[in-house]
Coordinates of C-alpha atoms and ligand atoms in Angstrom, one line a residue:
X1 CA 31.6 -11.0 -42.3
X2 CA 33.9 -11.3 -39.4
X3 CA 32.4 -13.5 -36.1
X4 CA 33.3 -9.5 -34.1
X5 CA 30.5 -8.4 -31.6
X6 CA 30.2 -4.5 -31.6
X7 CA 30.0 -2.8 -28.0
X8 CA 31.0 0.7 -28.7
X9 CA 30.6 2.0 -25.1
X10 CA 33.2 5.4 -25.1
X11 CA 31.0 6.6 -28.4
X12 CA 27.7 5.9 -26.8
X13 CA 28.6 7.2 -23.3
X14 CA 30.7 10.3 -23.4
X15 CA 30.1 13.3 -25.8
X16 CA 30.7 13.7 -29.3
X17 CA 32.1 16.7 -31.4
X18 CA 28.5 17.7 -33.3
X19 CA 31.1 18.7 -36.3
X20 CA 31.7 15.7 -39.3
X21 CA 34.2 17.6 -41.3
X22 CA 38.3 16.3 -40.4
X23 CA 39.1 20.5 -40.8
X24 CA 42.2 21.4 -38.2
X25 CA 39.6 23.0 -35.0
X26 CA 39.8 23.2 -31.3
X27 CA 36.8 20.8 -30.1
X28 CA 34.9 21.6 -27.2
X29 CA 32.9 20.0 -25.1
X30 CA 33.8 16.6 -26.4
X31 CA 35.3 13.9 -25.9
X32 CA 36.4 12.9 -29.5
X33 CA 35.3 13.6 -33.1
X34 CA 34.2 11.2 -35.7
X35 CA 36.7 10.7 -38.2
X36 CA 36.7 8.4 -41.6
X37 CA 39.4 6.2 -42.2
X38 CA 41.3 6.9 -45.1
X39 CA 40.9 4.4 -48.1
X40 CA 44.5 2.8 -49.0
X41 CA 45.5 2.2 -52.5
X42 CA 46.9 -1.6 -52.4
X43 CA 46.5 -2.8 -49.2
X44 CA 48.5 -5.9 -48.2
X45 CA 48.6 -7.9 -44.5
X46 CA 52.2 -7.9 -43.4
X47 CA 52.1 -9.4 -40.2
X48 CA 49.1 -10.8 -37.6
X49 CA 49.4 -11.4 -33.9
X50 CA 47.1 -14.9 -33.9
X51 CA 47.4 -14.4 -29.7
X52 CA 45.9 -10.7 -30.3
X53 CA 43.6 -12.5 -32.8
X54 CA 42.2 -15.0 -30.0
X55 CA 41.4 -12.3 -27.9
X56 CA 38.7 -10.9 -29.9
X57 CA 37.6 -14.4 -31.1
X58 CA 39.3 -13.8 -34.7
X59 CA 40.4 -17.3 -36.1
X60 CA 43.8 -18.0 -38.2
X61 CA 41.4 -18.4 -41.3
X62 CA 39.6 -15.2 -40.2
X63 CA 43.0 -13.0 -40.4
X64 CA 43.8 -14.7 -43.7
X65 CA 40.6 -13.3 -45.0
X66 CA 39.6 -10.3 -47.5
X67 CA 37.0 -8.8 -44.9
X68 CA 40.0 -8.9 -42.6
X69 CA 42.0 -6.6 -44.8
X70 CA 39.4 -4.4 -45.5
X71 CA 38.6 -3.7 -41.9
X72 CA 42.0 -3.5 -40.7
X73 CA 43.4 -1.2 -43.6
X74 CA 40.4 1.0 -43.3
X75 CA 39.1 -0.1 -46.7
X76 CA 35.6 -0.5 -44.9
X77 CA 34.2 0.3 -42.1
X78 CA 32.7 -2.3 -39.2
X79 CA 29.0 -2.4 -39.6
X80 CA 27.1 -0.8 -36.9
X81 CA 30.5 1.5 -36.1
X82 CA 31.1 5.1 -36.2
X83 CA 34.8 5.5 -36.4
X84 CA 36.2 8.6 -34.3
X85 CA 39.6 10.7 -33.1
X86 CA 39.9 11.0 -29.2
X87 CA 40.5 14.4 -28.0
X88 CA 43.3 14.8 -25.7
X89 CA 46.0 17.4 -24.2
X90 CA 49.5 17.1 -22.8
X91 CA 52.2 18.1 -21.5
X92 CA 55.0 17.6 -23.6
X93 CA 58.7 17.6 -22.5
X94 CA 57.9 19.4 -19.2
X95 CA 55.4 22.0 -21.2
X96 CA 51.7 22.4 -21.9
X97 CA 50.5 22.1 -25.2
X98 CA 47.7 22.5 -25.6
X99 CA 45.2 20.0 -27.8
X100 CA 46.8 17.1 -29.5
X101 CA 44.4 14.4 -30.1
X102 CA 44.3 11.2 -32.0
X103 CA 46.0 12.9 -35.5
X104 CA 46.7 9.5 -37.1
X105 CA 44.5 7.5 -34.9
X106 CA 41.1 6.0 -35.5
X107 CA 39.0 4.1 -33.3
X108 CA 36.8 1.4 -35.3
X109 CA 35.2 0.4 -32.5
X110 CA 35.0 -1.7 -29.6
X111 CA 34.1 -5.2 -29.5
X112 CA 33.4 -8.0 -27.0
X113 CA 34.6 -11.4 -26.6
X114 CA 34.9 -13.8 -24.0
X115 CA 33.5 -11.3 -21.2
X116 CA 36.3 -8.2 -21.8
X117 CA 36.0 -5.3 -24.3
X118 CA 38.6 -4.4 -27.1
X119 CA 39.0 -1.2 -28.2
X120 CA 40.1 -1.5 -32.0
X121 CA 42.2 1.3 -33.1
X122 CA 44.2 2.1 -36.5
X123 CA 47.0 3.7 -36.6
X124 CA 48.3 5.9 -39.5
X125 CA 45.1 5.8 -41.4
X126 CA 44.7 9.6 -42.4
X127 CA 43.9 12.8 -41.1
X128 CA 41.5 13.9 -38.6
X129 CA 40.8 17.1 -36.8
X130 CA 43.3 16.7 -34.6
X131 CA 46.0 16.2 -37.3
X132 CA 47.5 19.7 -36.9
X133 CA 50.0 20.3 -39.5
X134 CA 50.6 16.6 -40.0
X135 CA 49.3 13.5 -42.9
X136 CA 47.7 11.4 -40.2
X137 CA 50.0 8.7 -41.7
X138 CA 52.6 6.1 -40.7
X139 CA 55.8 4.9 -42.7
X140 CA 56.4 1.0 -42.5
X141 CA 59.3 1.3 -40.4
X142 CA 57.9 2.8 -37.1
X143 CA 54.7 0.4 -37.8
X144 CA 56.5 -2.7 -37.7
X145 CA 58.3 -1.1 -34.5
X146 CA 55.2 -0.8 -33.1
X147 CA 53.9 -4.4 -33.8
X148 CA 56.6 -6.4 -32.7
X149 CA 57.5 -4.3 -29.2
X150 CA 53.6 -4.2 -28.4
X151 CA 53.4 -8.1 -28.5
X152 CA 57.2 -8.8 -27.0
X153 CA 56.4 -6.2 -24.2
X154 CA 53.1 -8.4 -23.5
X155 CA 54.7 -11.7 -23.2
X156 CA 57.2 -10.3 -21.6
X157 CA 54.8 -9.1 -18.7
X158 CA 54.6 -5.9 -19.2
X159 CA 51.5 -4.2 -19.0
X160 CA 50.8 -2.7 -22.8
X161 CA 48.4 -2.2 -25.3
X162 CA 48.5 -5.0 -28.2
X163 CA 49.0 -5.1 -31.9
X164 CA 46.9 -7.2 -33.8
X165 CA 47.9 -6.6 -37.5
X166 CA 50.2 -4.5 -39.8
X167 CA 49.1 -4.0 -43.1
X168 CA 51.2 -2.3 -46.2
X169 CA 48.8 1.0 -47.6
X170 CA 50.4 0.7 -51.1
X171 CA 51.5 3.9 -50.6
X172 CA 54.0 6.2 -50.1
X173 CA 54.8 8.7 -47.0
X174 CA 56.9 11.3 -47.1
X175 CA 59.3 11.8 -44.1
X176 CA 61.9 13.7 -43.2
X177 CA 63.3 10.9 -41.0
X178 CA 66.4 12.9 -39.3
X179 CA 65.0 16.4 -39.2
X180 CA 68.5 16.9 -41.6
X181 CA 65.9 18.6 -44.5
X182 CA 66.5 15.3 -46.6
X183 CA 62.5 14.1 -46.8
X184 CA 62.0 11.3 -48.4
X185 CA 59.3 8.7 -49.7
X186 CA 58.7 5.5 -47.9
X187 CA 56.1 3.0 -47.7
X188 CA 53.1 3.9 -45.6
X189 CA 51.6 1.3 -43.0
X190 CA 48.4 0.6 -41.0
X191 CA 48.7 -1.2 -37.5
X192 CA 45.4 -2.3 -35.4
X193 CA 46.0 -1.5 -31.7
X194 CA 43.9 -3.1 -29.2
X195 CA 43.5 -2.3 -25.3
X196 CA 40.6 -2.0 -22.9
X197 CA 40.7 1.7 -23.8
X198 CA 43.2 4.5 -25.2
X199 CA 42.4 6.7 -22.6
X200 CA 45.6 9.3 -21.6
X201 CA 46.0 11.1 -18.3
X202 CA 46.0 14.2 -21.8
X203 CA 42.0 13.1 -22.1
X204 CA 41.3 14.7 -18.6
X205 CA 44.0 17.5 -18.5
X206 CA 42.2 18.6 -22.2
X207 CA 38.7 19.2 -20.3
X208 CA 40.8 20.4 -17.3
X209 CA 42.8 23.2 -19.3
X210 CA 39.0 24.0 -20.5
X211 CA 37.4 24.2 -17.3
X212 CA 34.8 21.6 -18.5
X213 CA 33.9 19.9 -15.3
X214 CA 31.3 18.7 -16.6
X215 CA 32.5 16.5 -19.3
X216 CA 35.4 16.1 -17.2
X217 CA 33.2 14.1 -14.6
X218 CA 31.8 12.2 -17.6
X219 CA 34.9 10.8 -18.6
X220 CA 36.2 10.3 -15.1
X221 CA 32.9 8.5 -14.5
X222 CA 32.6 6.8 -17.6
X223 CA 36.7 5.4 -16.7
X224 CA 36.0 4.7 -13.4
X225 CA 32.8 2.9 -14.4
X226 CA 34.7 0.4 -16.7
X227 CA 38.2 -0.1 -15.8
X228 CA 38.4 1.0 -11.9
X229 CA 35.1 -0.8 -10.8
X230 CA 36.2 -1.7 -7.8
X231 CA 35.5 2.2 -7.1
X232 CA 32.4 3.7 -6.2
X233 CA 31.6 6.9 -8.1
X234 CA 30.1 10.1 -7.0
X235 CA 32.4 11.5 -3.8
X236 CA 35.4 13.5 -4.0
X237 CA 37.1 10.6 -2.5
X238 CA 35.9 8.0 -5.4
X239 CA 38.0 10.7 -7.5
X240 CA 41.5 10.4 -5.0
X241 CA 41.1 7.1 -4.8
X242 CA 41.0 6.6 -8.4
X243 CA 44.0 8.9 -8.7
X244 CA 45.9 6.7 -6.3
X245 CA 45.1 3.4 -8.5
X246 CA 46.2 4.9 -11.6
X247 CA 49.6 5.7 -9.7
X248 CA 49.6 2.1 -8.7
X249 CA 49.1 0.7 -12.0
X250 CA 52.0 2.9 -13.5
X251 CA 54.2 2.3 -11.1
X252 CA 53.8 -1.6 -12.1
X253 CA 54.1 -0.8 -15.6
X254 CA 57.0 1.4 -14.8
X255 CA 58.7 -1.1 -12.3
X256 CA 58.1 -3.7 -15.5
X257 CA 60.4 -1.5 -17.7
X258 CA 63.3 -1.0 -15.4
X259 CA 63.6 -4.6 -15.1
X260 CA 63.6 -5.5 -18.7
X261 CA 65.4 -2.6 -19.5
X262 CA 62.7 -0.7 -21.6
X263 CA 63.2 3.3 -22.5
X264 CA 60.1 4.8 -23.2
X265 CA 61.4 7.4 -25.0
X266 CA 58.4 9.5 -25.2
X267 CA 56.7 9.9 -21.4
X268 CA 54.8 12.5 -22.1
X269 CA 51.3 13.0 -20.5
X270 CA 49.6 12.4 -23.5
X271 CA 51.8 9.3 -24.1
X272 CA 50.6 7.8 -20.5
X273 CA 47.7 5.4 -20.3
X274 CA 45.0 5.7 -18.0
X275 CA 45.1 2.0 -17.7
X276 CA 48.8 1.9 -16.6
X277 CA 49.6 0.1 -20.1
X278 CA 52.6 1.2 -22.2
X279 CA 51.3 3.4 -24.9
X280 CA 52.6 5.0 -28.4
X281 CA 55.6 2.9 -29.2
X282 CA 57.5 5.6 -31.0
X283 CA 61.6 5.9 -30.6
X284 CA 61.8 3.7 -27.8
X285 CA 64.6 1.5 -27.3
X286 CA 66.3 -1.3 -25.0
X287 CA 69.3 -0.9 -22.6
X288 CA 72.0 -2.7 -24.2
X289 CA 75.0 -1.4 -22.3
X290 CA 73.7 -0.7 -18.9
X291 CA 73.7 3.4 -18.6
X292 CA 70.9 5.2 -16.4
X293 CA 71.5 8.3 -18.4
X294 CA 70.9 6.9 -21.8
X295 CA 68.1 7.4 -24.5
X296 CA 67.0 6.6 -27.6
X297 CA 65.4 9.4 -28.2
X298 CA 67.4 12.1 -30.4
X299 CA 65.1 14.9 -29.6
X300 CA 65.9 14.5 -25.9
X301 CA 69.4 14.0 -26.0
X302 CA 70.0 17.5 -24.7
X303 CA 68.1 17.5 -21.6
X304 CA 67.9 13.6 -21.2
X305 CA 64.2 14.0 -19.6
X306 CA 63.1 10.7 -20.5
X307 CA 66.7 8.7 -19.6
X308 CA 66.3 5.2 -18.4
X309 CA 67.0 6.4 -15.4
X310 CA 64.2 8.6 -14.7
X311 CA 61.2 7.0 -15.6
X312 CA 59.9 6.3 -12.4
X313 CA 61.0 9.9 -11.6
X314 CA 59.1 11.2 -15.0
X315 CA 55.4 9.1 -14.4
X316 CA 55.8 10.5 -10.9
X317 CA 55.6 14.3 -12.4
X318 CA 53.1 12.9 -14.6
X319 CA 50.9 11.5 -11.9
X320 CA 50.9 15.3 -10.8
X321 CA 50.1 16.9 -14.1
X322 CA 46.8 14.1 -13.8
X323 CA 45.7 15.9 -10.1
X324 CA 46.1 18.7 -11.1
X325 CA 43.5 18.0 -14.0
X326 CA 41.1 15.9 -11.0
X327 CA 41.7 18.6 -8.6
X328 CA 38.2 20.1 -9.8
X329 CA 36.5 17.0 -9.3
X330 CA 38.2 16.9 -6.0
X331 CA 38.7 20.7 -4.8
X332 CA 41.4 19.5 -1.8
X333 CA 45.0 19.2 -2.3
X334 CA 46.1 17.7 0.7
X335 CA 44.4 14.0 -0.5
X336 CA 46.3 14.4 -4.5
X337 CA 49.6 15.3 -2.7
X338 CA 49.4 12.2 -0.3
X339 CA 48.8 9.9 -3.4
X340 CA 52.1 11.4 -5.0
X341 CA 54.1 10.9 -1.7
X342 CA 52.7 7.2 -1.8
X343 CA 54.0 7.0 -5.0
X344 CA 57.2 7.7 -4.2
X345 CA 57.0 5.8 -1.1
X346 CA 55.9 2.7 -2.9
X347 CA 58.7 3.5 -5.3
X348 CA 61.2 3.2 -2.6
X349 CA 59.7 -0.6 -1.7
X350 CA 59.2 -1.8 -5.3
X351 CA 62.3 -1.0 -6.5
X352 CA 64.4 -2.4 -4.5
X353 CA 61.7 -5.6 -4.4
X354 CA 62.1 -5.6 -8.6
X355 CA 65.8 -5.9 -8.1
X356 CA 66.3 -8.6 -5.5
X357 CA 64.2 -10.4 -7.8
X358 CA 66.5 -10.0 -10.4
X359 CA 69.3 -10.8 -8.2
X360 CA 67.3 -14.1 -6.8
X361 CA 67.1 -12.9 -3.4
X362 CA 64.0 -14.2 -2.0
X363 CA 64.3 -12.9 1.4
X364 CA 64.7 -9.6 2.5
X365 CA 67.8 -8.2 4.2
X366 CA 68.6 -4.8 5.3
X367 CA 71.9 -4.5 3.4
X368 CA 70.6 -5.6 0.3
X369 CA 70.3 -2.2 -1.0
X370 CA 74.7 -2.0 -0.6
X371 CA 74.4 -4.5 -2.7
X372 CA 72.0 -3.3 -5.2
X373 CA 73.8 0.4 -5.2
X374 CA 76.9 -1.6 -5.8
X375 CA 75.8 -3.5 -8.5
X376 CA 74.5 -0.4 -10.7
X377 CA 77.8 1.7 -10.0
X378 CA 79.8 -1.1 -11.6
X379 CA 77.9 -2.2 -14.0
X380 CA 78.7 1.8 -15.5
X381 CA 82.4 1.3 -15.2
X382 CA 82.2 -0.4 -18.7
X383 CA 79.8 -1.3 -21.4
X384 CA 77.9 -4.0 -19.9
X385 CA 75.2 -5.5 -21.5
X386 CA 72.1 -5.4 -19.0
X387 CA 69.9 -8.2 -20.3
X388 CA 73.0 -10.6 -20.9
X389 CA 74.5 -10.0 -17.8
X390 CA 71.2 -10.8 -15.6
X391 CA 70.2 -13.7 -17.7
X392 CA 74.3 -14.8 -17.0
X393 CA 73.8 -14.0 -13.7
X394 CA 71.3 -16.6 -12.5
X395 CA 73.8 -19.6 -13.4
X396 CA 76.6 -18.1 -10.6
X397 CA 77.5 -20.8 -8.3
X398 CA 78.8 -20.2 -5.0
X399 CA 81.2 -23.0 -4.6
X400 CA 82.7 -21.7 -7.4
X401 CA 83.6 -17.9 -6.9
X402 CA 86.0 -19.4 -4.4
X403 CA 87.8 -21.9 -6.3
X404 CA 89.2 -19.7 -9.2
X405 CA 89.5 -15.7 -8.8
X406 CA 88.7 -15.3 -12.5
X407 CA 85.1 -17.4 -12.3
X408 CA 83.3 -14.4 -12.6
X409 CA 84.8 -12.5 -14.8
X410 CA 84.8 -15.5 -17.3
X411 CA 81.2 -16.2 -16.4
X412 CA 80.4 -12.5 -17.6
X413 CA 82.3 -12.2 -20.6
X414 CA 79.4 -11.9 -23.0
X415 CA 78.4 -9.0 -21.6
X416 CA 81.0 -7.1 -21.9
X417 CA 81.2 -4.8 -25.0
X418 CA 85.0 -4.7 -24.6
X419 CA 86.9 -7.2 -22.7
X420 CA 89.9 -5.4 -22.9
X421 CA 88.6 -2.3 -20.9
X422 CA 88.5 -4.6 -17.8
X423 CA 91.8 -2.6 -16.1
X424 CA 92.8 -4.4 -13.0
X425 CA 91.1 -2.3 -11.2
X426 CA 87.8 -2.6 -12.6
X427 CA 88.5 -6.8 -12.4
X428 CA 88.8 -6.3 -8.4
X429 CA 85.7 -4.3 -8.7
X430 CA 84.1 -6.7 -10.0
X431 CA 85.6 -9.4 -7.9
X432 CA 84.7 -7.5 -4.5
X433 CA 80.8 -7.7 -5.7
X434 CA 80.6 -11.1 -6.8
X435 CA 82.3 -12.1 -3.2
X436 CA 79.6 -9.9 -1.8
X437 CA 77.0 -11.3 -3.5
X438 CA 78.2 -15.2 -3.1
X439 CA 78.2 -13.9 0.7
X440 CA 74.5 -12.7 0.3
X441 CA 73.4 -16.1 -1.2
X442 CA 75.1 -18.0 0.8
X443 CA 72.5 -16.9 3.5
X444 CA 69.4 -17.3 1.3
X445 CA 67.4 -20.9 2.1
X446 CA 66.1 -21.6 -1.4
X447 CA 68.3 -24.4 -3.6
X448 CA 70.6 -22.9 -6.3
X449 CA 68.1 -24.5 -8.9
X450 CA 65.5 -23.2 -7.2
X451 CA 67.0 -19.5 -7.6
X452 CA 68.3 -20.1 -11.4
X453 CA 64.5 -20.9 -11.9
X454 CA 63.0 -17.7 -10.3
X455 CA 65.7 -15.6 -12.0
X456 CA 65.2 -16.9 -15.7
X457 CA 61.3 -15.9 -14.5
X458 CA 62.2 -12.5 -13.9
X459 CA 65.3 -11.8 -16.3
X460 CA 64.5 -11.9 -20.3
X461 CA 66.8 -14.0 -22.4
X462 CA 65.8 -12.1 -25.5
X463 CA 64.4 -8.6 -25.7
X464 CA 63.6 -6.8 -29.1
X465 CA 67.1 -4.8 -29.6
X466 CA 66.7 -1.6 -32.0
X467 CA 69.5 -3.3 -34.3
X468 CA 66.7 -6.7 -34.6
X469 CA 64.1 -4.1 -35.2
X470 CA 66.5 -2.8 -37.8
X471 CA 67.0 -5.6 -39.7
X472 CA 64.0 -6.7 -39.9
X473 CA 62.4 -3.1 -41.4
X474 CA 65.2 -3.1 -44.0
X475 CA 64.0 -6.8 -44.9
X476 CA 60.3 -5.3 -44.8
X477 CA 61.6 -2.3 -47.1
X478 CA 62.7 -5.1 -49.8
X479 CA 59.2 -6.6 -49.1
X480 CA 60.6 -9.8 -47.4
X481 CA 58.7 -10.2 -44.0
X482 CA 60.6 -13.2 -42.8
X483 CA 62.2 -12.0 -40.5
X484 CA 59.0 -9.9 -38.6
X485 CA 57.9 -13.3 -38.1
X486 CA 61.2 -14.6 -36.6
X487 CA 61.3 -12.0 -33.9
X488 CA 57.7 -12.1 -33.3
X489 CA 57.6 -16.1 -32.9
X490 CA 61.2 -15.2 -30.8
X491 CA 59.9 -12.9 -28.2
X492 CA 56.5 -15.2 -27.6
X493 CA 59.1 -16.6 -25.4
X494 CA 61.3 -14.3 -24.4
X495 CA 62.1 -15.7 -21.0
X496 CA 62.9 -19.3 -22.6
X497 CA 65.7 -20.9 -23.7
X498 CA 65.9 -21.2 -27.2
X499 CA 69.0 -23.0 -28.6
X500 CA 68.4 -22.7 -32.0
X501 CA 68.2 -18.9 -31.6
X502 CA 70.9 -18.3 -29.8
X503 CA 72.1 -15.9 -32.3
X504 CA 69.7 -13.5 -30.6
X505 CA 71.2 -14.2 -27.4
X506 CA 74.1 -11.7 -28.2
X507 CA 75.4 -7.5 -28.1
X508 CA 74.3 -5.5 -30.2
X509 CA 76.6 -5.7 -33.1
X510 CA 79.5 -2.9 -33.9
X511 CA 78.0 -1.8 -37.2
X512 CA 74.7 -1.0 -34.9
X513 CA 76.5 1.5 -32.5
X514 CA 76.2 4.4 -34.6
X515 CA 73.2 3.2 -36.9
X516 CA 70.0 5.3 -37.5
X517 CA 67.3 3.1 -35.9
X518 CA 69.5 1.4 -34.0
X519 CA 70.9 3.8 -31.9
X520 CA 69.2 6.5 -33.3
X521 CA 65.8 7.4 -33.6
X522 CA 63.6 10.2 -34.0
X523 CA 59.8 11.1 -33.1
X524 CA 59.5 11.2 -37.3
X525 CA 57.0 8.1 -37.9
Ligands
AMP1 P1 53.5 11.5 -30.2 O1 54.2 12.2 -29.1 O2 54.4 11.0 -31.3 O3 52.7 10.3 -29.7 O4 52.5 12.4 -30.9 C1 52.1 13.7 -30.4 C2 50.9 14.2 -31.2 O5 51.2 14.3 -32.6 C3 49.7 13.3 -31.1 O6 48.6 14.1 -31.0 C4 49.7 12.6 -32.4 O7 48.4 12.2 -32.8 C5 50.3 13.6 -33.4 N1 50.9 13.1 -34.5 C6 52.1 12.4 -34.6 N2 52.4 12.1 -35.9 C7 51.4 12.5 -36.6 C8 51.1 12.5 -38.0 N3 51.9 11.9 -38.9 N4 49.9 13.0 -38.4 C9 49.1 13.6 -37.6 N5 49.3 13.7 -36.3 C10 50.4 13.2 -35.8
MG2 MG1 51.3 9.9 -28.8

């Protein structure tokens, strides 16, 4: 038996779909369905997070263990557990669709330790009601995506639900993995999420679309109750208020990805956390040249919606599609559209607060937006690597910029993809900034170690590149998990310096540029 205290509170609070059966339906009236994890044929354990392990008072012998495989492939169930599928809506790419739901996601159950409650959830473990037309399974590579951006992204400081294991099936999906009509098998995987709860802003919109107020209060309760306790329920205004924390909390998590240079990939409502975490790690991806426009995502490369660019913009028309679904709770607009100006005003402060941050700017000064705008404008001119050149940034020196016109430019050269795109032009471009910015410093009180400290606090010297990711699937795909352990014992410390890693400490590699899953990836998981 594992040491795991069951306290299953969304199952025993809110209201369950009467029906057992995983058949395709429209569920009403409920806030999930039970569902039965789907036994695997040869489970393995791949990889376990030990930090996600501590959290729910699991020890390293305890992950090594066969009740730990059983529970975490799906083999067996939890005693005392009734797994289930959430049911949840969203708006995808700008559009309504209607019910989605967990369709390869089972909750095991939630446990307590150490005074918080995990919500345990598998991921790619068969079908349930909400499966639609899909298998309700995962391939290997998307899971081991999954597993190491969940952990980086956490000790990184970015607000985002955890992985605690990835486990082999034994068995094969099939996947089309381009949309091209060349399906293929590959091996199936199981990942454990955890988080204090996988509730979407698509959980309320579902009951909204339905004009169920009644569970709809339930679960707004029932999330309030838990996660926003600070709130007291049972006013219209314990329903705006709640509205306007769940705007501050994505605007964090948001804020957290701009400055590590995060692309969702994926924002839609369904795909946004109720919590504020980062949710559904699917074809995400990492700036590597610095480009606003850019995404990862190949079914958005026509319209772009969910570019780097335009995240904040993108939570900001999801924080709308979320009061729409409280406005019944709430029956006033004027209080839901003052919470999405706040947003946007709060955008306007934090941004520009993330980025002098990044810059090591510790006090404020009115023209430090010039030099913000001025920064992003060049950093476009050519491929510049974003997490190389901040991470370079913090050891600029003052004294120097003076003494030699091409300090800069030398101490930058990493970070550019192509040296020899630097026209003259571009070099006084570049020249006129750092000048601008020595200027700028040169007015700041705090000691030049002092700054280099705060910066390397603020600016990751190793983030989880697609082409890493890459390399270490087609490793997993040969079943050698080496490398999954590298990165993950990499990115524990993402913001220290490692010298005997350097190697990660480097541009994406030319064979990567054009590279499914390196530059290229699709929803197909
Ligand atoms: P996504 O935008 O990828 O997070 O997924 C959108 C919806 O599709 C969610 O309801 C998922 O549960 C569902 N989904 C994605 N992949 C599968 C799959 N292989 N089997 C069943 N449902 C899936
Ligand atoms: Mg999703």
């Amino acid at each position: 038996m594992l040491p795991l205290k069951i306290n299953d509170r969304f199952y025993n609070e809110l209201p369950a779909d009467p029906e057992r059966t995983q058949s395709r339906r429209q569920v009403k009236a409920a806030c999930y369905s039970y569902a039965t994890p789907r036994i695997p044929g040869n489970p393995t354990l791949v990889h376990a997070s030990k930090e996600a392990a501590d959290l729910i008072g699991l020890s390293e012998e305890d992950l090594k263990s066969k009740n730990f495989l059983d529970i975490f492939s799906g083999t067996k169930k939890m005693e005392g557990t009734d797994p289930y599928a959430m049911c949840y809506g969203g708006h995808q790419f700008g559009h309504w669709a209607g019910q989605l739901g967990d369709g390869r996601a089972i909750n095991i159950g939630e446990v307590e330790h150490d005074g918080k409650t995990w919500a345990l959830q598998l991921k790619g473990s068969g079908e349930t009601p909400y499966s639609r037309t899909a298998d309700g399974l995962a391939v290997l590579r998307s899971s081991v995506r999954e597993h190491l951006c969940s952990e980086a992204m956490y000790h990184l400081g970015v607000p985002t639900t955890r992985s605690l294991s990835l486990i082999e099936t034994g068995d094969q999906v099939m996947r089309d993995m381009l949309y091209d009509g060349n399906a293929a098998y590959e091996k199936g995987a199981v990942v454990c999420r955890m988080a204090p709860a996988f509730i979407r802003f698509g959980n309320f919109e579902i009951l909204a679309s339905r004009r169920d107020v009644e569970t709809l209060r339930k679960l707004t309760d029932f999330t309030i109750k838990y996660f926003y306790p600070e709130i007291k329920v049972g006013t219209a205004d314990a329903y705006v208020e709640f509205l306007r924390q769940v705007a501050r909390r994505t605007l964090t998590m948001i804020m957290d990805w701009q400055r590590v240079g995060f692309v969702h990939g994926v924002m839609n409502t369904d795909n946004m956390s109720i919590l504020g975490l980062t949710i559904d790690y699917g074809p995400y991806g990492w700036l590597e040249g610095y480009e606003p426009g850019w995404t990862p995502n190949t079914t958005d490369r026509q319209n772009k919606r969910y570019q780097y660019g335009q995240q904040a913009q993108m939570a900001h028309w999801n924080i709308y599609q979320l009061a729409n679904a409280l406005y019944p709770l709430i029956e006033a607009t004027e209080p839901l559209e003052a919470v999405l100006n706040e947003f946007r005003d709060n955008y306007s402060v934090e941004y520009p607060a993330m980025m002098r941050k990044k810059l090591g700017l510790a006090k404020e000064e009115e023209t430090d937006w010039n030099l913000i705008k001025q920064l992003e404008e060049t950093l476009q001119l050519i491929e510049t690597d974003m997490t190389i050149f901040f991470r370079l940034l913090s050891k600029f020196s003052i004294d120097e910029v003076s003494k030699k016109d091409s300090y800069f430019l030398d101490l930058m050269e990493p970070a550019f993809y192509k040296v020899e795109a630097l026209t003259p032009e571009i070099k006084q471009k570049w020249n006129d900034w750092a000048q601008a910015y020595a200027d700028r410093l040169s007015r700041e009180t705090q000691s030049e170690d002092a700054r280099q400290i705060g910066m390397n606090l603020v600016n990751p010297k190793y983030v989880l590149r697609n082409y890493m990711s890459q390399l270490a699937i087609d490793q997993a795909n040969e079943g050698n998990y080496d490398l999954i352990d590298e990165l993950y014992q990499l990115l524990k410390q993402p913001y220290a310096e490692q010298p005997e890693s350097e190697k990660w400490f480097a541009k994406r590699p030319e064979w990567a540029r054009h590279k499914v899953g390196c530059s290229m990836l699709s929803c197909s998981s």
